[in-house]
PDB file of C-alpha atoms in Angstrom:
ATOM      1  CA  UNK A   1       0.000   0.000   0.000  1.00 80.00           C
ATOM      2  CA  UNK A   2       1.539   3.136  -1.403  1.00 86.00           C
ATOM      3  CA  UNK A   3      -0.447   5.667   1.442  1.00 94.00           C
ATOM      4  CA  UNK A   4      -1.130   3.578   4.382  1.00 95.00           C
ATOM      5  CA  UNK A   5      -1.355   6.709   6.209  1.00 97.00           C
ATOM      6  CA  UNK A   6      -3.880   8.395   4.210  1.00 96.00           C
ATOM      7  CA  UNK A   7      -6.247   5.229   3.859  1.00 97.00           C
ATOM      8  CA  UNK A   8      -6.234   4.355   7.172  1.00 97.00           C
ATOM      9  CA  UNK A   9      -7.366   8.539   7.962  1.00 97.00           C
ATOM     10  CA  UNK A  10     -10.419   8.236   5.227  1.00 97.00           C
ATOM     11  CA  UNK A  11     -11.543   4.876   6.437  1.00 97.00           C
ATOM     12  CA  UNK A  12     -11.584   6.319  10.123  1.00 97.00           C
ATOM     13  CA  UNK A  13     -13.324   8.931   8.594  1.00 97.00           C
ATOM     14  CA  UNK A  14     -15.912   6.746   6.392  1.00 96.00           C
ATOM     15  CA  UNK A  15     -16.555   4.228   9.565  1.00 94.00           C
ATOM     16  CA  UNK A  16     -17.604   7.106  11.701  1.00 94.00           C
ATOM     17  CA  UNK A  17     -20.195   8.169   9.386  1.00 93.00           C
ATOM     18  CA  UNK A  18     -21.429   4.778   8.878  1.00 90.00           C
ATOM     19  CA  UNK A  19     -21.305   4.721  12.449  1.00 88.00           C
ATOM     20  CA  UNK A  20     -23.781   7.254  12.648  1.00 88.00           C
ATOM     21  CA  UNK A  21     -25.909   6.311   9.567  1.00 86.00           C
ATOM     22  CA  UNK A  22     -26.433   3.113  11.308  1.00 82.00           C
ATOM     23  CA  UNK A  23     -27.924   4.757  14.511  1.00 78.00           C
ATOM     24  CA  UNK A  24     -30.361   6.417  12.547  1.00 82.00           C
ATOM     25  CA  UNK A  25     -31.525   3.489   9.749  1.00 75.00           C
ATOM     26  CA  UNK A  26     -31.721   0.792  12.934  1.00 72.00           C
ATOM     27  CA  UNK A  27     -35.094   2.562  13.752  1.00 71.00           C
ATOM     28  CA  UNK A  28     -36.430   2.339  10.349  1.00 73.00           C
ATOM     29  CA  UNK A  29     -37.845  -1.080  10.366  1.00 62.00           C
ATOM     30  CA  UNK A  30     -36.918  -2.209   6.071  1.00 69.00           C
ATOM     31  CA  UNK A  31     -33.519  -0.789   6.715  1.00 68.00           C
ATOM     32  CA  UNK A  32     -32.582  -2.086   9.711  1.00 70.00           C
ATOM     33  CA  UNK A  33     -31.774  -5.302   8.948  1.00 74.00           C
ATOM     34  CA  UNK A  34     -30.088  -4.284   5.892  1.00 77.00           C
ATOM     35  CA  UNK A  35     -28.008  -1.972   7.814  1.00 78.00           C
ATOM     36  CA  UNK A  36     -26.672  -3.575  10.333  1.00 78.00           C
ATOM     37  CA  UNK A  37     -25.720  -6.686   7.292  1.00 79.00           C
ATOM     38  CA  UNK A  38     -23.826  -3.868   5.716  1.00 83.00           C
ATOM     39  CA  UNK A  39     -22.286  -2.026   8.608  1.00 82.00           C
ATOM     40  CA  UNK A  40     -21.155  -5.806   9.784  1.00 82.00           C
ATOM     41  CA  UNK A  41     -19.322  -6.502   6.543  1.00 86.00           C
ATOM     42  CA  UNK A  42     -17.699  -2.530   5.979  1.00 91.00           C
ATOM     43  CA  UNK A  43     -16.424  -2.053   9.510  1.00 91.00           C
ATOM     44  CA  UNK A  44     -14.292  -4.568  10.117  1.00 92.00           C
ATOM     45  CA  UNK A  45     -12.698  -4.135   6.682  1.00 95.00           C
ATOM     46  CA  UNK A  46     -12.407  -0.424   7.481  1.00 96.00           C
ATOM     47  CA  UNK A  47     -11.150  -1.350  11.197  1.00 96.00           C
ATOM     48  CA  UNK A  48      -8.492  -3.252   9.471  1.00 96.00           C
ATOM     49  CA  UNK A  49      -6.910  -0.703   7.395  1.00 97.00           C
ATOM     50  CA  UNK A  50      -7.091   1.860  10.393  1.00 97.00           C
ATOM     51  CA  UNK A  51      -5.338  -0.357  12.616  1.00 97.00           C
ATOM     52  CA  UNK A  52      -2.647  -1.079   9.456  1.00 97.00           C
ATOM     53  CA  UNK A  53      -1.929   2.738   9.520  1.00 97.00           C
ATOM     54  CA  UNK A  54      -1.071   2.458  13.101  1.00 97.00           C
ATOM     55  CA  UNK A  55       0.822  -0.555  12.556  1.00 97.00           C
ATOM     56  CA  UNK A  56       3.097   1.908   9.918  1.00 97.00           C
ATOM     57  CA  UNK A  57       3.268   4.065  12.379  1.00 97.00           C
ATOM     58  CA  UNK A  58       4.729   2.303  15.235  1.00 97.00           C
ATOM     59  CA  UNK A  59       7.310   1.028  12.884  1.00 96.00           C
ATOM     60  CA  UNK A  60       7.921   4.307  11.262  1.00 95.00           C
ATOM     61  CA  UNK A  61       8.487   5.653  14.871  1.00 96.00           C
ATOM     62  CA  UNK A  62       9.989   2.252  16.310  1.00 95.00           C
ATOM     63  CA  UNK A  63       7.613   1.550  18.665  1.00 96.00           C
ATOM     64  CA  UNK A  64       7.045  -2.303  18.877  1.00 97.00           C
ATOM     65  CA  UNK A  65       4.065  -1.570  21.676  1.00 97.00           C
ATOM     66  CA  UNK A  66       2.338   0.607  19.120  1.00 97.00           C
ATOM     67  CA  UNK A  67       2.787  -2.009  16.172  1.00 98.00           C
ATOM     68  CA  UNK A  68       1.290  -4.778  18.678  1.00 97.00           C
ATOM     69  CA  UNK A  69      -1.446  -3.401  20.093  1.00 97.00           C
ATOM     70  CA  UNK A  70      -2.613  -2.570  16.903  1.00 97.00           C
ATOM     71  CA  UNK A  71      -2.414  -6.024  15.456  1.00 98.00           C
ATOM     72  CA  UNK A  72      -4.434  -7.068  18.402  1.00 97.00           C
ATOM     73  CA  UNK A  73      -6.626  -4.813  17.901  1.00 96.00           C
ATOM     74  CA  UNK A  74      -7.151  -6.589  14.315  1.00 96.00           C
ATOM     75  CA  UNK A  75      -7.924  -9.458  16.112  1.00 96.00           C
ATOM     76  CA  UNK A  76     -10.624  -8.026  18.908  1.00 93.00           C
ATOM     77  CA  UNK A  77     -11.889  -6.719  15.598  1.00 92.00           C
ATOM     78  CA  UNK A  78     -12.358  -9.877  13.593  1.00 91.00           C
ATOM     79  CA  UNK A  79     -13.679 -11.682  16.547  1.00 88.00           C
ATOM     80  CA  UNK A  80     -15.886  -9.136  17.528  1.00 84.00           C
ATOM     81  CA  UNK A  81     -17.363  -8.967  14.332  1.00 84.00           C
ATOM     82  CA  UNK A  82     -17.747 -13.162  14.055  1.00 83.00           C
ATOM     83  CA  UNK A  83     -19.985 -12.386  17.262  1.00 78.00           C
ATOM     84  CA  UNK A  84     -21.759  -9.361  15.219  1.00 72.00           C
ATOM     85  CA  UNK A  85     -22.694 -11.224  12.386  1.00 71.00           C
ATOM     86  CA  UNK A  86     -22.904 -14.837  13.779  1.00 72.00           C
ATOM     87  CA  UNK A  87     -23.086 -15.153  17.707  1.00 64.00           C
ATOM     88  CA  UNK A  88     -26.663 -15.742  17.541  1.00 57.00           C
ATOM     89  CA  UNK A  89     -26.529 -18.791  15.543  1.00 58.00           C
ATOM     90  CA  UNK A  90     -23.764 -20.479  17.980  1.00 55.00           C
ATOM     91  CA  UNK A  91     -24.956 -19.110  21.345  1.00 55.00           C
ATOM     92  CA  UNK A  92     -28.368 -20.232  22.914  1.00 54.00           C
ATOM     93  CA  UNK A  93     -29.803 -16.637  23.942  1.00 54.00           C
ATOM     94  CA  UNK A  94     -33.325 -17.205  25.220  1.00 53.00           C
ATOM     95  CA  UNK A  95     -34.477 -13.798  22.399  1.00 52.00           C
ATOM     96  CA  UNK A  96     -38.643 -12.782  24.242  1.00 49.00           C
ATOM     97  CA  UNK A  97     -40.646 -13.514  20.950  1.00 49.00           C
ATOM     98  CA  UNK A  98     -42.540 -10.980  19.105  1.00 50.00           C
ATOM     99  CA  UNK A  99     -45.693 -11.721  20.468  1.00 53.00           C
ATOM    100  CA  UNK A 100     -44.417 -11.699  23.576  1.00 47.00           C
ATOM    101  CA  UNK A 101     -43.012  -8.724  23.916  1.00 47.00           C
ATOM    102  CA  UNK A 102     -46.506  -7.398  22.430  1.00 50.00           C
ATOM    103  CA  UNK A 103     -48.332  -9.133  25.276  1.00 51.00           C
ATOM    104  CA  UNK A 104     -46.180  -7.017  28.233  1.00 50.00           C
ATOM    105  CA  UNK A 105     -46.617  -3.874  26.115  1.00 51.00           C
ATOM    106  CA  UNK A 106     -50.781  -4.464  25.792  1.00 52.00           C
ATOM    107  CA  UNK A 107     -50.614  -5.564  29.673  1.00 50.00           C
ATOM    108  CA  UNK A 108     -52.032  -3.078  32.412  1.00 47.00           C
ATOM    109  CA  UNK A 109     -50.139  -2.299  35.271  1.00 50.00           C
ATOM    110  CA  UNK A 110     -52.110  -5.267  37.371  1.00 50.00           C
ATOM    111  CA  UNK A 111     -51.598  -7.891  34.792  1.00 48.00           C
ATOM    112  CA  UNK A 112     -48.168  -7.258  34.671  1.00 46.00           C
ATOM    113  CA  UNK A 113     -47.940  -8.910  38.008  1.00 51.00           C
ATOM    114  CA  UNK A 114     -49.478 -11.924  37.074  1.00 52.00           C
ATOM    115  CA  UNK A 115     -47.669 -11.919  33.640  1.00 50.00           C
ATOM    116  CA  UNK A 116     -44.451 -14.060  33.560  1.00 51.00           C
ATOM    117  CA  UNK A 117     -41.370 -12.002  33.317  1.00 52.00           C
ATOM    118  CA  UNK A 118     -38.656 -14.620  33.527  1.00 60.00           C
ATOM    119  CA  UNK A 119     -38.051 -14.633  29.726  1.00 56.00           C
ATOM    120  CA  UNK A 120     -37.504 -11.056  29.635  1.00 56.00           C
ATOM    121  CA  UNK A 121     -35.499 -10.338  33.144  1.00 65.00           C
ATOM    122  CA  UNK A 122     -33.077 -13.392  31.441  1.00 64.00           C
ATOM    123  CA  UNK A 123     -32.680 -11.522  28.231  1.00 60.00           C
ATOM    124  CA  UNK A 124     -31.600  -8.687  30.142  1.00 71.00           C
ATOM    125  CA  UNK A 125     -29.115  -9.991  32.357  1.00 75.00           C
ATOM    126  CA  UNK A 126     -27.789 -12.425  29.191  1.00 72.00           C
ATOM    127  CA  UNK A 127     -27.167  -8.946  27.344  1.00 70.00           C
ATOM    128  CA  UNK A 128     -25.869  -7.078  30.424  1.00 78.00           C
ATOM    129  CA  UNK A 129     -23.604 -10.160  30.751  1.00 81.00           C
ATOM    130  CA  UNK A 130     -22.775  -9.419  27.219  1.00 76.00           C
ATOM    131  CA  UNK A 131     -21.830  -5.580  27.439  1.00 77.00           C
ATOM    132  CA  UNK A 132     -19.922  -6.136  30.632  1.00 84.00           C
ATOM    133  CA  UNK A 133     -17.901  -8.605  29.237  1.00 86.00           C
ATOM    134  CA  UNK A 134     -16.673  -6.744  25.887  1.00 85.00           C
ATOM    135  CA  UNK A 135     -16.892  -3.978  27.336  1.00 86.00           C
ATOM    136  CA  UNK A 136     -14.333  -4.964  29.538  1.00 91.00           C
ATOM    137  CA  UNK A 137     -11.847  -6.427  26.914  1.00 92.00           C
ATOM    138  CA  UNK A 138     -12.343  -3.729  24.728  1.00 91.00           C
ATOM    139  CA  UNK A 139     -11.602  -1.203  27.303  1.00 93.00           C
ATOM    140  CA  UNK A 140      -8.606  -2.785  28.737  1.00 95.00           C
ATOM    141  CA  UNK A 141      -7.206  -2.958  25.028  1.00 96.00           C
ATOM    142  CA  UNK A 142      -8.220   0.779  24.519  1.00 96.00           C
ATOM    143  CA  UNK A 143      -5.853   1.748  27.600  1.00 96.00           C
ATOM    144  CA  UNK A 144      -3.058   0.023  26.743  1.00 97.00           C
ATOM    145  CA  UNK A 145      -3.484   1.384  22.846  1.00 97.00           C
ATOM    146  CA  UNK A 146      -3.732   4.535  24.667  1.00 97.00           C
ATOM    147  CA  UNK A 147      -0.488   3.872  26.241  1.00 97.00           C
ATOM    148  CA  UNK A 148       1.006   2.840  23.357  1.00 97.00           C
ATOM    149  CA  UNK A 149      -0.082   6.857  21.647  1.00 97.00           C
ATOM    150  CA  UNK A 150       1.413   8.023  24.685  1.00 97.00           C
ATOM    151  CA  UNK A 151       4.505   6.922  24.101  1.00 96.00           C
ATOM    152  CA  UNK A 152       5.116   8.469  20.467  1.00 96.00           C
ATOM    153  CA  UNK A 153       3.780  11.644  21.721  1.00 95.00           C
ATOM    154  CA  UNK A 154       7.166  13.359  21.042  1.00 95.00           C
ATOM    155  CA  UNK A 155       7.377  12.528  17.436  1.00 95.00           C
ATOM    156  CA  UNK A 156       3.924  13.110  16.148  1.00 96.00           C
ATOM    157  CA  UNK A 157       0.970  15.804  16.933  1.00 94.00           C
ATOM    158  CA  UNK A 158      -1.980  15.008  18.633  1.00 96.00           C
ATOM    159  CA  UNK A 159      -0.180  11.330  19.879  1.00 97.00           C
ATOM    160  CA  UNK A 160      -0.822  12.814  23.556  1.00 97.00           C
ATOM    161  CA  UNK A 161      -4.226  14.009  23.114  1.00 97.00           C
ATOM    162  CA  UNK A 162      -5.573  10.543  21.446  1.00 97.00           C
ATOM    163  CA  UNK A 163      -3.347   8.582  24.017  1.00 97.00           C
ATOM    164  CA  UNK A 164      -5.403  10.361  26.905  1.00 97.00           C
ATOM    165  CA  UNK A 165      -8.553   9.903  25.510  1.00 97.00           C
ATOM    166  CA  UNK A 166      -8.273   6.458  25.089  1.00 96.00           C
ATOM    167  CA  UNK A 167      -7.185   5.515  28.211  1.00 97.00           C
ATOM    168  CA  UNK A 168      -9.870   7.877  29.697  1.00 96.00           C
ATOM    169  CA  UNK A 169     -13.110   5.680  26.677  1.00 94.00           C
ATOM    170  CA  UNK A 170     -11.186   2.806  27.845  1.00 94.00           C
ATOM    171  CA  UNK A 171     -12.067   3.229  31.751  1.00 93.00           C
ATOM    172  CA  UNK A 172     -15.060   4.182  31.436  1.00 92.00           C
ATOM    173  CA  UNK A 173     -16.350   2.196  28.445  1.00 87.00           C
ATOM    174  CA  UNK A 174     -18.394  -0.305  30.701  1.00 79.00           C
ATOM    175  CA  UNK A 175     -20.921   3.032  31.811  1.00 83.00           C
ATOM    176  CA  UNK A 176     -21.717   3.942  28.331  1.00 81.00           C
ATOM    177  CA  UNK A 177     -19.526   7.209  28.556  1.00 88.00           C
ATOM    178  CA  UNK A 178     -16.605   5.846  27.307  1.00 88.00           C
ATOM    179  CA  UNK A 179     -18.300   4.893  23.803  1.00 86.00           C
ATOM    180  CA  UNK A 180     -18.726   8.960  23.845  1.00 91.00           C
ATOM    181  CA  UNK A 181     -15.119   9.684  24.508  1.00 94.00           C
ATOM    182  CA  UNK A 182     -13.716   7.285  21.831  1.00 93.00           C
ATOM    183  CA  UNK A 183     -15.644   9.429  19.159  1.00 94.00           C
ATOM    184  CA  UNK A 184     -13.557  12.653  20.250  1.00 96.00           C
ATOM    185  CA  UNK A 185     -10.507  10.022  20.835  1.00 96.00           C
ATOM    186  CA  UNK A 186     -11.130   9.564  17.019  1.00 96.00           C
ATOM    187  CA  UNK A 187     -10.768  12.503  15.541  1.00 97.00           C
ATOM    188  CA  UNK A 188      -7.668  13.133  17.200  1.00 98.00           C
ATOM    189  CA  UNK A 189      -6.588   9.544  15.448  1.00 98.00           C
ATOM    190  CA  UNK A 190      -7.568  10.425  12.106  1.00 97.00           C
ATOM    191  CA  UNK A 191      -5.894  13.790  12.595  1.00 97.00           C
ATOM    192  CA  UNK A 192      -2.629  12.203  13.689  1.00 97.00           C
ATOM    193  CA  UNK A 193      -2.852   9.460  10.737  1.00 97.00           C
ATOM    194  CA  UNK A 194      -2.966  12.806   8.448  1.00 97.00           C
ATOM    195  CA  UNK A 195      -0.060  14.329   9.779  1.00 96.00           C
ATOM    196  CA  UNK A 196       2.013  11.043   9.646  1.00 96.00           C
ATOM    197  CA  UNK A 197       0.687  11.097   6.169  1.00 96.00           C
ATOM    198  CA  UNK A 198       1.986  14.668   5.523  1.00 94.00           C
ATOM    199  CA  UNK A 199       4.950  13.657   6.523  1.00 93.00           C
ATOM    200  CA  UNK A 200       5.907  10.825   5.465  1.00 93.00           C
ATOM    201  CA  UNK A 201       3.606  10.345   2.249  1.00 89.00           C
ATOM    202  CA  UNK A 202       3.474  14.068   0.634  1.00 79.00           C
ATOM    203  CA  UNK A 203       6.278  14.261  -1.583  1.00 62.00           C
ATOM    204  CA  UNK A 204       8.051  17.444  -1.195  1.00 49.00           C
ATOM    205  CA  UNK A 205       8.672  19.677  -4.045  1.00 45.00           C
ATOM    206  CA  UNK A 206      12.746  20.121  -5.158  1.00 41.00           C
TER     207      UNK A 206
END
């Protein structure tokens, strides 16, 4: 790849607006499913060549930690996607049927108390199982990939202000306010991927 650099800034770029795209075609019932098919196939693709333009830059700036915490994060990616796209088909999640869910939302306050719930409050604590679980990983990974910023943060702008924020998504990923921090902690990514791409891509005129 001729512009790792550059790719890996405009596929930041394009994830984070399908990112948002997604959030708003998951309520619209015919495009939801659609959607998520085609944000479950372009992400991890995208994911891949952002993590590859880190990878180019810890070995541009020789910092092994850099290079593998990046290729790890290609792997957290893949697998995380695999779940995505296919967890449902290997994992037994007791899913409240349609008609079920219909039957609590028709249900008065009085024959919700003689409804049974146990489908639903198993759902619940399956999924909050779920989130605790990757959040965890994902946030432990985003610290030390923060780390791993931090340590360039002499030889490249905004290194120090990604590293921070990604330690600071990382901690806090498991309460929902990390997953707002990583957004800013992105933009500061794509920015530094454009200045490794200025210099080390743009060639300079004689």
């Amino acid at each position: 790849m001729k512009k790792p650099f550059k790719v890996a800034a405009w596929s930041f770029i394009i994830l984070l607006v399908l990112g948002f795209l997604l959030g708003i075609f998951i309520n619209i019932m015919p495009l939801a499913g659609l959607s998520i098919v085609v944000y479950g196939i372009l992400s991890p693709i995208l994911g891949i060549l952002v993590f590859y333009g880190f990878i180019m830059t810890g070995k541009r700036f020789k910092s092994k930690f850099l290079v593998i915490m990046s290729w790890i994060g290609i792997i957290l990616l893949i697998l995380y996607t695999l779940y995505f796209l296919f967890g449902s088909y290997f994992i037994d999640i007791p899913i409240p049927s349609e008609d079920y869910l219909g039957n609590i939302s028709n249900q008065s306050q009085d024959d919700l108390e003689n409804l049974d719930l146990e489908p639903l409050y198993g759902f619940l604590v399956l999924v909050l199982i779920a989130h605790t679980v990757i959040s965890i990983i994902l946030g432990i990974h985003d610290i030390l990939f923060g780390i791993a910023q931090l340590k360039i943060r002499k030889k490249i702008k905004y290194a120090k202000t990604a590293g921070i924020l990604n330690i600071i998504s990382g901690a806090t990923l498991f309460i929902f306010i990390g997953y707002i921090v990583i957004i800013v902690a992105a933009i500061f990514e794509i920015l530094l991927l454009f200045e490794a791409s200025r210099r080390f891509e743009v060639k300079r005129k004689k």
